[in-house]
PDB file of C-alpha atoms in Angstrom:
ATOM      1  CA  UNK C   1     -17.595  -6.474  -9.109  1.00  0.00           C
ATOM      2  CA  UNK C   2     -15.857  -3.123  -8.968  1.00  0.00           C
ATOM      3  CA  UNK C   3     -11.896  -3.575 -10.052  1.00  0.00           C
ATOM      4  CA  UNK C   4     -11.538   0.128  -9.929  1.00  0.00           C
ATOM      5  CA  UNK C   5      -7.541   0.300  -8.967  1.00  0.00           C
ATOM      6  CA  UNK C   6      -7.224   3.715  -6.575  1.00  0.00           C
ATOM      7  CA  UNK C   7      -5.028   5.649  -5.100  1.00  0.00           C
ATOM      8  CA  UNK C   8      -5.659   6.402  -1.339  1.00  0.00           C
ATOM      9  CA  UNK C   9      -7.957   9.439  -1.363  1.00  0.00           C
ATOM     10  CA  UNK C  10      -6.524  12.353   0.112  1.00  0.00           C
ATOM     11  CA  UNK C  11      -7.455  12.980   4.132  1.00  0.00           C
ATOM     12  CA  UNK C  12     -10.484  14.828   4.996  1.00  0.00           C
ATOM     13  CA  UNK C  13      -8.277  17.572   7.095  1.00  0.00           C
ATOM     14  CA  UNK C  14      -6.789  18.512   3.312  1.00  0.00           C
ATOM     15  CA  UNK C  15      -9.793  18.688   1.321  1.00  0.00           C
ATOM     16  CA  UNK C  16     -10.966  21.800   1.832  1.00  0.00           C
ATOM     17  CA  UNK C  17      -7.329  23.196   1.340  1.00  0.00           C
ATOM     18  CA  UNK C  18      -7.365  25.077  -2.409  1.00  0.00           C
ATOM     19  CA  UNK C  19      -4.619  24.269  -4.381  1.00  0.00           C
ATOM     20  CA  UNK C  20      -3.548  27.312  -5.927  1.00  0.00           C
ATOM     21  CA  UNK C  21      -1.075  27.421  -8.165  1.00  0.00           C
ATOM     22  CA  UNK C  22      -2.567  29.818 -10.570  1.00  0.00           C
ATOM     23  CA  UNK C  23      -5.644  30.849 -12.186  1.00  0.00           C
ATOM     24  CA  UNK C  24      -6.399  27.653 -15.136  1.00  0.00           C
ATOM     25  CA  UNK C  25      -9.615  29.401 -16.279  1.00  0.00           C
ATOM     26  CA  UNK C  26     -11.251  32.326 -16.069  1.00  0.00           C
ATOM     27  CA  UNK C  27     -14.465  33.073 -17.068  1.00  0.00           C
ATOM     28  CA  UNK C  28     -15.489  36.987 -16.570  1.00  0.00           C
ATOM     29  CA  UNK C  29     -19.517  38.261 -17.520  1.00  0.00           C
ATOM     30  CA  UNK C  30     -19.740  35.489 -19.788  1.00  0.00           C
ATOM     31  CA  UNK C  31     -23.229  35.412 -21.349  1.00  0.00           C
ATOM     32  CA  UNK C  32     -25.478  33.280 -23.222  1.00  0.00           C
ATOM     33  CA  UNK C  33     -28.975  33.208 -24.998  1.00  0.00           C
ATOM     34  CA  UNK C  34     -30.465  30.245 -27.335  1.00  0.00           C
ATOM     35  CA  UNK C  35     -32.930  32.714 -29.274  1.00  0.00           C
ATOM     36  CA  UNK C  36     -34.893  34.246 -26.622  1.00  0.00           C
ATOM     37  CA  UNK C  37     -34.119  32.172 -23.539  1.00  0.00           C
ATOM     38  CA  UNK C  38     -30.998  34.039 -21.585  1.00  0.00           C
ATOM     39  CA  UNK C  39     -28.969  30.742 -20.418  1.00  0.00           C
ATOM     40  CA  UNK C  40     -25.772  32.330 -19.197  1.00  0.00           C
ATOM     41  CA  UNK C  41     -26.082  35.540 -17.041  1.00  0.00           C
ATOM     42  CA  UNK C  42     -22.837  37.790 -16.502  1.00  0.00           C
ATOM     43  CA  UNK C  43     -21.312  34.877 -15.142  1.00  0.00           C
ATOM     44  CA  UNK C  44     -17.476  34.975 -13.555  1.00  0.00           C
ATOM     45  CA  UNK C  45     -16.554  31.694 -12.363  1.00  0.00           C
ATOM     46  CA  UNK C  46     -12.209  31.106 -11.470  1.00  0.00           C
ATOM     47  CA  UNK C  47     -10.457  27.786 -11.152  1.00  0.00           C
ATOM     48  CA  UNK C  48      -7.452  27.714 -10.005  1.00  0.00           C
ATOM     49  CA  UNK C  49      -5.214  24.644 -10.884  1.00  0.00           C
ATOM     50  CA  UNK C  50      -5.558  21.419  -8.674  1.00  0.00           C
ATOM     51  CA  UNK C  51      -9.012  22.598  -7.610  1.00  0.00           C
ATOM     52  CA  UNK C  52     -11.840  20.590  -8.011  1.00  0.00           C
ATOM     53  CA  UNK C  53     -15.322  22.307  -8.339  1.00  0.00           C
ATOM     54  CA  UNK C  54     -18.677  21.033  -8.500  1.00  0.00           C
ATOM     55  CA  UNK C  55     -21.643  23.053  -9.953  1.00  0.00           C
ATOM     56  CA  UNK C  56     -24.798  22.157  -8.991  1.00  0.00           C
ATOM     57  CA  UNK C  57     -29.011  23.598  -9.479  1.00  0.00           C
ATOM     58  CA  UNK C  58     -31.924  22.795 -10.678  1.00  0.00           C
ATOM     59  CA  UNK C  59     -32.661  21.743 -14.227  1.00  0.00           C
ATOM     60  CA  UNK C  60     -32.464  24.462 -16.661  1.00  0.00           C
ATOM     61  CA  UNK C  61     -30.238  26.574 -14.267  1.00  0.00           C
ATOM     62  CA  UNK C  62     -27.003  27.053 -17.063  1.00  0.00           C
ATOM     63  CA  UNK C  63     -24.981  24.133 -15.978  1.00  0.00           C
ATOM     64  CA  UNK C  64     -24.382  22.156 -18.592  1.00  0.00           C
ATOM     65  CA  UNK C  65     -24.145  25.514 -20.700  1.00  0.00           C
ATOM     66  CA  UNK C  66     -21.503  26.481 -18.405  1.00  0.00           C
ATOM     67  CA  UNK C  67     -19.640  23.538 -18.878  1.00  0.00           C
ATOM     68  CA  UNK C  68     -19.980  23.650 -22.537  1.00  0.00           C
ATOM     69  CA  UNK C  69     -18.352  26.965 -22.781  1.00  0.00           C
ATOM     70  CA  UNK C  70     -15.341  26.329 -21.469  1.00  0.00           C
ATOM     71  CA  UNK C  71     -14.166  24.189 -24.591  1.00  0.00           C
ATOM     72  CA  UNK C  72     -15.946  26.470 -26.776  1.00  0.00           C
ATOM     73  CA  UNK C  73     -18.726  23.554 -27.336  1.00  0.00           C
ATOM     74  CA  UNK C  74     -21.002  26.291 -27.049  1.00  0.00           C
ATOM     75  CA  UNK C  75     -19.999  29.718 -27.987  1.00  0.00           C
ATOM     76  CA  UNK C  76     -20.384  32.963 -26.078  1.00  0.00           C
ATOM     77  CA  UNK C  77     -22.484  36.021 -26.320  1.00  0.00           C
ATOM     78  CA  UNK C  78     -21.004  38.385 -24.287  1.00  0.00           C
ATOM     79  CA  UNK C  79     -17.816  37.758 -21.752  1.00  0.00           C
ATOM     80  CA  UNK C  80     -14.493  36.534 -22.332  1.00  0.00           C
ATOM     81  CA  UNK C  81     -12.948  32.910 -21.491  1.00  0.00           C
ATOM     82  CA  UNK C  82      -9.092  32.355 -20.717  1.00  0.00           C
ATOM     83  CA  UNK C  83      -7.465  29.118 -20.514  1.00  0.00           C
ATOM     84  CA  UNK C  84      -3.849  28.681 -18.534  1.00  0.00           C
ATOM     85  CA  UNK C  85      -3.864  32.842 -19.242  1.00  0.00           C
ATOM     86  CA  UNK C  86      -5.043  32.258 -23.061  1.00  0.00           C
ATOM     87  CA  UNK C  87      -8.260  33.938 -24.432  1.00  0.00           C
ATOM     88  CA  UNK C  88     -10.273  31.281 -25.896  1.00  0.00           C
ATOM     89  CA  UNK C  89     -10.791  31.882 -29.925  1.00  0.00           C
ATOM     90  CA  UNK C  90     -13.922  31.682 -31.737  1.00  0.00           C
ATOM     91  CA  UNK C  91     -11.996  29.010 -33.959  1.00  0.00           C
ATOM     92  CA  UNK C  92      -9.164  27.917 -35.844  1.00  0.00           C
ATOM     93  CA  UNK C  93      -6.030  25.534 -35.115  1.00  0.00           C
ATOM     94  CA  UNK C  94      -5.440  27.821 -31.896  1.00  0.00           C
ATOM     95  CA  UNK C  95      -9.092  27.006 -30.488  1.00  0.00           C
ATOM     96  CA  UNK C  96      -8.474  22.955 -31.464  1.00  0.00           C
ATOM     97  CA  UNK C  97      -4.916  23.204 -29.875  1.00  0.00           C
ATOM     98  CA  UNK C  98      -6.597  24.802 -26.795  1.00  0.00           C
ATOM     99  CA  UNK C  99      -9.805  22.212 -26.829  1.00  0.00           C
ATOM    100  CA  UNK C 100      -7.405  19.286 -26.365  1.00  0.00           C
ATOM    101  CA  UNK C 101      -6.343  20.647 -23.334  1.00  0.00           C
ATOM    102  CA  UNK C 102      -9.184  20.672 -21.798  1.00  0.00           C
ATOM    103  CA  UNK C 103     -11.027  17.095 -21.408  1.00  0.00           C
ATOM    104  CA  UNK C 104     -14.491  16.558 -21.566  1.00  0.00           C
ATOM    105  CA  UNK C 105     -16.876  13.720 -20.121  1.00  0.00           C
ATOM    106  CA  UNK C 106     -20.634  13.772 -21.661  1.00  0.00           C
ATOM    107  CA  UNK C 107     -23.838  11.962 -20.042  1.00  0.00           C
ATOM    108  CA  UNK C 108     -23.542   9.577 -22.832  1.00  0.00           C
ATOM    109  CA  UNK C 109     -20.441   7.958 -23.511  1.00  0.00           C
ATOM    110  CA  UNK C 110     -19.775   8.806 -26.989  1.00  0.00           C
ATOM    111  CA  UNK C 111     -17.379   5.952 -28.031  1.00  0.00           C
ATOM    112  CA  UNK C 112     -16.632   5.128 -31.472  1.00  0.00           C
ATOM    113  CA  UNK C 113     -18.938   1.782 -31.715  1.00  0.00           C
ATOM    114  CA  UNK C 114     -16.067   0.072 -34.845  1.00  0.00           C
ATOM    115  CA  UNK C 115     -13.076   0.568 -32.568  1.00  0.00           C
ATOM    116  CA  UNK C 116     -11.966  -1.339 -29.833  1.00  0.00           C
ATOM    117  CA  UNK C 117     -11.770   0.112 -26.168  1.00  0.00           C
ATOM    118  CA  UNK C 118      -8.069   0.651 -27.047  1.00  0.00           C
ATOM    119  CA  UNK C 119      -8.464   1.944 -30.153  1.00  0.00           C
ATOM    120  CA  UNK C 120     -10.698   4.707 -28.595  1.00  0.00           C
ATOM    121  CA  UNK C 121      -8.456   5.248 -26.520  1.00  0.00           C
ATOM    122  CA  UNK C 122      -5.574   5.496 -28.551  1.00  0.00           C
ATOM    123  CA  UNK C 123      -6.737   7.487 -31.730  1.00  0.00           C
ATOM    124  CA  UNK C 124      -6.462  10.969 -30.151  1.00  0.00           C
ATOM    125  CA  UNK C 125      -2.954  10.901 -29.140  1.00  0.00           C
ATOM    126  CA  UNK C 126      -2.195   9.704 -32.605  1.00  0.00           C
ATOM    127  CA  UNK C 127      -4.423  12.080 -34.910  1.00  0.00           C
ATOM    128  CA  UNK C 128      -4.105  14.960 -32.213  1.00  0.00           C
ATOM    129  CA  UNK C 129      -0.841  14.610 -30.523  1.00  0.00           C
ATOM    130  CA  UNK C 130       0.739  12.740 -33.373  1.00  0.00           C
ATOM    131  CA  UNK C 131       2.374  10.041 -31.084  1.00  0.00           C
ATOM    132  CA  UNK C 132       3.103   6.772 -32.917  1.00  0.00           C
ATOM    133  CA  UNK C 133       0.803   4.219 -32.819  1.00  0.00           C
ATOM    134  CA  UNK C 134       2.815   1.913 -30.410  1.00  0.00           C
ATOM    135  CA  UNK C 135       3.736   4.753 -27.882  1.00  0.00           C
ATOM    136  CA  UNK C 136      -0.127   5.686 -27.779  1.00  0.00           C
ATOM    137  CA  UNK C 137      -1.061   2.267 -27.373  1.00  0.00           C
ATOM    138  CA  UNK C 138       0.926   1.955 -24.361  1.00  0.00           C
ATOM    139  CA  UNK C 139      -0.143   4.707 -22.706  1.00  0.00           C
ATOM    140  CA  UNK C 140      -3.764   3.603 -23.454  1.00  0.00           C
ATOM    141  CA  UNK C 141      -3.180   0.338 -21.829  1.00  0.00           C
ATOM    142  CA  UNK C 142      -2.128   2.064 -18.555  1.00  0.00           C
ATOM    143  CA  UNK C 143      -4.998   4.379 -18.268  1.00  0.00           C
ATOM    144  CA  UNK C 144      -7.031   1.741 -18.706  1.00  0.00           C
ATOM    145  CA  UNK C 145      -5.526   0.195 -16.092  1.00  0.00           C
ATOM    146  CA  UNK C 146      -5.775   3.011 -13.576  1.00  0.00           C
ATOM    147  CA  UNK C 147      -9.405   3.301 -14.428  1.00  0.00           C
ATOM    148  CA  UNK C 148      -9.769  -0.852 -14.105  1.00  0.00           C
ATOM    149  CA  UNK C 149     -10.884  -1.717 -17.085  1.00  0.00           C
ATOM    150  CA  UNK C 150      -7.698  -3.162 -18.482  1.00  0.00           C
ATOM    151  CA  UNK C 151      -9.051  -6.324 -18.925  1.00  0.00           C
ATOM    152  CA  UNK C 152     -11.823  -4.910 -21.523  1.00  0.00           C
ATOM    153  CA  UNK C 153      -9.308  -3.419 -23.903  1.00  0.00           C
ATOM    154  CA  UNK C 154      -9.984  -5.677 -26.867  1.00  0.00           C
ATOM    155  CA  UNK C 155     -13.590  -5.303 -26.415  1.00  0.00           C
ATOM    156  CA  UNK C 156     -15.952  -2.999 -28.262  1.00  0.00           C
ATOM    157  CA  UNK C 157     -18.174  -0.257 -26.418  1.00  0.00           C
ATOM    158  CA  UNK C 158     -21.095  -2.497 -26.680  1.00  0.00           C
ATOM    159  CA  UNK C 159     -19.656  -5.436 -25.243  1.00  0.00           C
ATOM    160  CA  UNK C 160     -19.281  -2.935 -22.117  1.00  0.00           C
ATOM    161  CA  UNK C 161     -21.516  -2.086 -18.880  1.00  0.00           C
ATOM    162  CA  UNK C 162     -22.599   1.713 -18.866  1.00  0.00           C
ATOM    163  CA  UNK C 163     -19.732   1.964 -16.003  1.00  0.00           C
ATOM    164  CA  UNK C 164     -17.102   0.456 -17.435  1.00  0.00           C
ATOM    165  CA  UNK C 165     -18.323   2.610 -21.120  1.00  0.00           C
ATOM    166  CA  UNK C 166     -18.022   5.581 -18.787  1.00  0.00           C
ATOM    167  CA  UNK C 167     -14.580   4.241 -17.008  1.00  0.00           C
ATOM    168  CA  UNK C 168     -12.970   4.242 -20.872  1.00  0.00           C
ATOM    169  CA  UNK C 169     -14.216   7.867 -21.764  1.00  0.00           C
ATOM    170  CA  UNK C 170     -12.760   8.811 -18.978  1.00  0.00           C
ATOM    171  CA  UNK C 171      -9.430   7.130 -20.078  1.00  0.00           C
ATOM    172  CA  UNK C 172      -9.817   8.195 -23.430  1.00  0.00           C
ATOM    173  CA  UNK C 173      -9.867  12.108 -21.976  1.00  0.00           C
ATOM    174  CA  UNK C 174      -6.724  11.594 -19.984  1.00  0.00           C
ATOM    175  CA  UNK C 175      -5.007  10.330 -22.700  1.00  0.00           C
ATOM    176  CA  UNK C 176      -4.643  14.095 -24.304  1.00  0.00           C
ATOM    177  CA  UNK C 177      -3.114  14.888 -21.242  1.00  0.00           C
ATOM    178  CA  UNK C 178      -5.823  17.611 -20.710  1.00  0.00           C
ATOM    179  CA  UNK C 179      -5.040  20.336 -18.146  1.00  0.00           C
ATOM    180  CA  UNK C 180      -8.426  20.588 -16.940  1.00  0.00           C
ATOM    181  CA  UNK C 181     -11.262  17.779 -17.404  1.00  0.00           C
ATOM    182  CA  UNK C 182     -14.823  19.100 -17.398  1.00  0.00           C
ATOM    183  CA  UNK C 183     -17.883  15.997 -16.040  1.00  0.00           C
ATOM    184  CA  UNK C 184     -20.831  16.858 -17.381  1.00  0.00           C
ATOM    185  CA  UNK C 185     -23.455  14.734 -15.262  1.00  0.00           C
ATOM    186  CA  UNK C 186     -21.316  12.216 -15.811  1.00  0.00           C
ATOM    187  CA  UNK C 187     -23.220   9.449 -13.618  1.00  0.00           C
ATOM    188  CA  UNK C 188     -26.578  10.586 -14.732  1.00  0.00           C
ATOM    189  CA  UNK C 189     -27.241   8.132 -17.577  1.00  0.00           C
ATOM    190  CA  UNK C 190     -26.226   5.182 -15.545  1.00  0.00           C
ATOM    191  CA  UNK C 191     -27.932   2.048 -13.597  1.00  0.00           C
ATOM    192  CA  UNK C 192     -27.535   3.102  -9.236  1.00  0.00           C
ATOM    193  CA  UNK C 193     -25.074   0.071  -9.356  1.00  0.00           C
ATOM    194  CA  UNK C 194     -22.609   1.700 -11.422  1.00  0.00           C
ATOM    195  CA  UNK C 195     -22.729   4.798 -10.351  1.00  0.00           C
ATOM    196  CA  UNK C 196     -20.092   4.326  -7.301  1.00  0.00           C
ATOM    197  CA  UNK C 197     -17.516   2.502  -9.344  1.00  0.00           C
ATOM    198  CA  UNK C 198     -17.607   6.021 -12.015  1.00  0.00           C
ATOM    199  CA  UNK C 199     -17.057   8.049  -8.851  1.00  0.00           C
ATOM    200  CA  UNK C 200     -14.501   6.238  -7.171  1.00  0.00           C
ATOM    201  CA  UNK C 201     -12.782   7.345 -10.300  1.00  0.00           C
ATOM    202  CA  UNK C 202     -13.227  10.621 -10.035  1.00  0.00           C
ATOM    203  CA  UNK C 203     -12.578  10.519  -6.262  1.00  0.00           C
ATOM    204  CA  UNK C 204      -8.871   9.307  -7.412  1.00  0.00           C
ATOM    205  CA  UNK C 205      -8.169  11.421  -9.717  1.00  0.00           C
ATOM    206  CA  UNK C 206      -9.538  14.829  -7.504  1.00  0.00           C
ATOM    207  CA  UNK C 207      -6.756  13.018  -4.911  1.00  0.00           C
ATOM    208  CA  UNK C 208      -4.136  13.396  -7.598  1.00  0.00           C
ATOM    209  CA  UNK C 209      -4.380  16.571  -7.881  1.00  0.00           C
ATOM    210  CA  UNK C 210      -6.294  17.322 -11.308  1.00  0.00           C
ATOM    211  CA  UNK C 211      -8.051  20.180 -11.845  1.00  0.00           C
ATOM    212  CA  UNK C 212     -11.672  19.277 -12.573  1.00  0.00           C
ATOM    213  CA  UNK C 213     -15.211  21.349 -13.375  1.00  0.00           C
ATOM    214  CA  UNK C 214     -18.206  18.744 -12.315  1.00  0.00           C
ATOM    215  CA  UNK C 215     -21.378  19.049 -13.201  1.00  0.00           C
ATOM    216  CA  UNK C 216     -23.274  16.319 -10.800  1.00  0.00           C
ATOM    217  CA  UNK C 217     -26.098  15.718  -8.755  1.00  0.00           C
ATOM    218  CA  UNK C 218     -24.520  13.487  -6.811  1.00  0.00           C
ATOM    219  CA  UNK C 219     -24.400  15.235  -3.008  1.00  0.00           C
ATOM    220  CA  UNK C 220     -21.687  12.598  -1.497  1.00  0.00           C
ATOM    221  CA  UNK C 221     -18.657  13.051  -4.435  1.00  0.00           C
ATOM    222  CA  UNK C 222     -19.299  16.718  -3.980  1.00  0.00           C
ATOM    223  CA  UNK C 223     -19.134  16.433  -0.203  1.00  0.00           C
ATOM    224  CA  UNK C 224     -16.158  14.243  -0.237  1.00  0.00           C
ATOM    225  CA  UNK C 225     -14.084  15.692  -3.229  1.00  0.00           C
ATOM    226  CA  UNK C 226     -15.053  19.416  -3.715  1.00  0.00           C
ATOM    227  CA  UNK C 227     -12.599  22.190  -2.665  1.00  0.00           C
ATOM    228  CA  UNK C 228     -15.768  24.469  -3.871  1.00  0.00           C
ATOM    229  CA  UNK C 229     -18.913  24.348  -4.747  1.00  0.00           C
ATOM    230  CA  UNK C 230     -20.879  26.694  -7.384  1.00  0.00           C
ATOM    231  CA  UNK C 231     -24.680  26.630  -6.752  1.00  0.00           C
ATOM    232  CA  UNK C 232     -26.849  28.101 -10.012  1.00  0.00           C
ATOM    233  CA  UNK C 233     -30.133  29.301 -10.598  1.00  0.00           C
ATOM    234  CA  UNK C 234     -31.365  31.035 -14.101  1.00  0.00           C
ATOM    235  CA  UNK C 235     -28.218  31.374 -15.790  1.00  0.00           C
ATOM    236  CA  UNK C 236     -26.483  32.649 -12.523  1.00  0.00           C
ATOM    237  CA  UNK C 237     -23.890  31.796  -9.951  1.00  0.00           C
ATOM    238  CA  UNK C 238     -25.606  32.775  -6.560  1.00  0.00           C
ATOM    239  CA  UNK C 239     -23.043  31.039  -4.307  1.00  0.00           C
ATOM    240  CA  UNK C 240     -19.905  29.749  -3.954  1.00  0.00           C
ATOM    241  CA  UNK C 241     -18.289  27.684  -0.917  1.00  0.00           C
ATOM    242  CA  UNK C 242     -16.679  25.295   0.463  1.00  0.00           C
ATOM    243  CA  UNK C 243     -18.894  22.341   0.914  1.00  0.00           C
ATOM    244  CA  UNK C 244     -18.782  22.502   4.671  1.00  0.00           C
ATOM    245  CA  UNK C 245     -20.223  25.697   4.213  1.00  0.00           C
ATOM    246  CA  UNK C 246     -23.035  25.384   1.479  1.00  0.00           C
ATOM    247  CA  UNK C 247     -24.279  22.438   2.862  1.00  0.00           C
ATOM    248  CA  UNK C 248     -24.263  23.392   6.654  1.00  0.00           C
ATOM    249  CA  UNK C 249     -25.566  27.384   6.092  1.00  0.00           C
ATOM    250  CA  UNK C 250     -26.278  28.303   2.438  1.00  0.00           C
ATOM    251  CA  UNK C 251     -26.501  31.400   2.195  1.00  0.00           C
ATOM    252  CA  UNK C 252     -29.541  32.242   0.284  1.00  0.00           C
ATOM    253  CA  UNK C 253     -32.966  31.076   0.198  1.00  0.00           C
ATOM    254  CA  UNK C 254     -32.901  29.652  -3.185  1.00  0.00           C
ATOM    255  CA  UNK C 255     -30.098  27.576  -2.383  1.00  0.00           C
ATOM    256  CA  UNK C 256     -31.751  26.610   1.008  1.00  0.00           C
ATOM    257  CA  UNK C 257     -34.568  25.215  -0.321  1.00  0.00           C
ATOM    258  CA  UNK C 258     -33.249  23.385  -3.707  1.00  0.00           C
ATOM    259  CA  UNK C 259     -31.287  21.802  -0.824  1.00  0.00           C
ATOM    260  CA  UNK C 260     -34.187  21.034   1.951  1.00  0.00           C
ATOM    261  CA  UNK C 261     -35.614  18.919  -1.601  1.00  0.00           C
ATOM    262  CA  UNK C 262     -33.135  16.621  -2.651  1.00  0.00           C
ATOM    263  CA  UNK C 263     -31.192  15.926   0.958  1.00  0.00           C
ATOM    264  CA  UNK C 264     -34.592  14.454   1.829  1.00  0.00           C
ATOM    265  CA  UNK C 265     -34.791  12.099  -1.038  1.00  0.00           C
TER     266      UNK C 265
END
């Protein structure tokens, strides 16, 4: 049974309201290749701080590149990156200072398999952050808790369900107190079952106000928690909207019919 603890998500009459505080990052004619395929085309994409946008296309369209990008996972061609107003470096202590600011959750759950759920949780704020032990422990224990799994702490990864894996990398991101937090497909390696209790997650946090990047196919969380939403094709952006808007009139063909396909299924 689901023991996700949740805030109450925000109306649907506030949704669609951006919350701009400021531009959080900036990307501007970014561009990509791997060898001869061009991944990435002269794409400018802005998220403003407490907005939540969801990226969607077909496979192969750039958007787990995208994604990628943004914490320098993947470097950059062509373009520039800025992060809370910062260029994004090539490398160095500046780019590691800037990665842990932005938080980062993978199709696969990529726990440490000798540590504890707590321990996973923990060991960034103390090697990163360089919080004591005890203090990062603490903190680990209550965003555990507010992803409902604090009852698994002492357990290892393997002793876990794929949702409640997922629920702790999600925990472990927040820990760093990340400024952004970046879903790649985040639901996509899980059993149907599991799925909702991930997204409920997600749902909560989108209500609290952090500013997130998804990369999903999952129609209803976009529906429900997107201020925007990005549709790719071929290393482009060809639209942006709210999700009223993109699902109710897209406006071009490409994103009509990768629509008409999977709303029918």
């Amino acid at each position: 049974m689901n023991n996700t603890k949740l805030v109450k998500p925000v109306e649907p009459t506030t949704k669609g309201q951006q919350r701009t505080d400021g531009e959080l990052v900036v990307l501007r004619g970014v561009d990509k290749h791997f060898g001869a395929l061009h991944v990435l085309r002269d794409v400018n994409l802005t998220v403003r701080q407490g907005e939540v946008v969801v990226v969607i296309g077909p496979s192969g369209s750039g958007k787990s590149t995208l994604c990628r990008t943004i914490n320098r996972l993947e470097t950059i061609d062509g373009g520039t990156i800025t992060l809370d107003g910062r260029l994004l470096p090539q490398e160095g202590r500046e780019l590691a200072r800037l990665r842990s600011r932005v938080g980062m959750v993978f199709q696969s759950f990529n726990l440490f398999a000798h540590k504890t759920v707590l321990q996973n949780v923990a060991l960034g704020p103390v090697k990163v952050l360089r919080r004591n032990r005890a203090q990062a422990e603490q903190q680990a224990r209550e965003l555990l808790d507010r992803v409902g799994v604090a009852d698994q702490a002492d357990k290892y990864p393997a002793q876990l369900s794929g949702g409640q894996q997922q629920r702790v990398a999600i925990a472990r991101a927040l820990a760093m107190e990340p400024k952004v937090m970046l879903f790649d497909e985040p639901t996509s390696a899980l059993d149907p079952e599991m799925i909702n209790e991930v997204l409920e997650v997600m749902t909560s946090l989108a209500a609290e106000g952090m500013t997130m990047i998804v990369v999903t196919h999952e129609m209803g969380f976009a529906r429900r928690a997107a201020h925007r939403m990005v549709f790719m094709d071929a290393g482009r952006i060809l639209e942006e909207a709210t999700p009223e808007a993109f699902f109710t009139q897209p406006r071009t063909e490409r994103a009509h019919e990768f629509l008409s396909k999977i709303l029918t299924h």
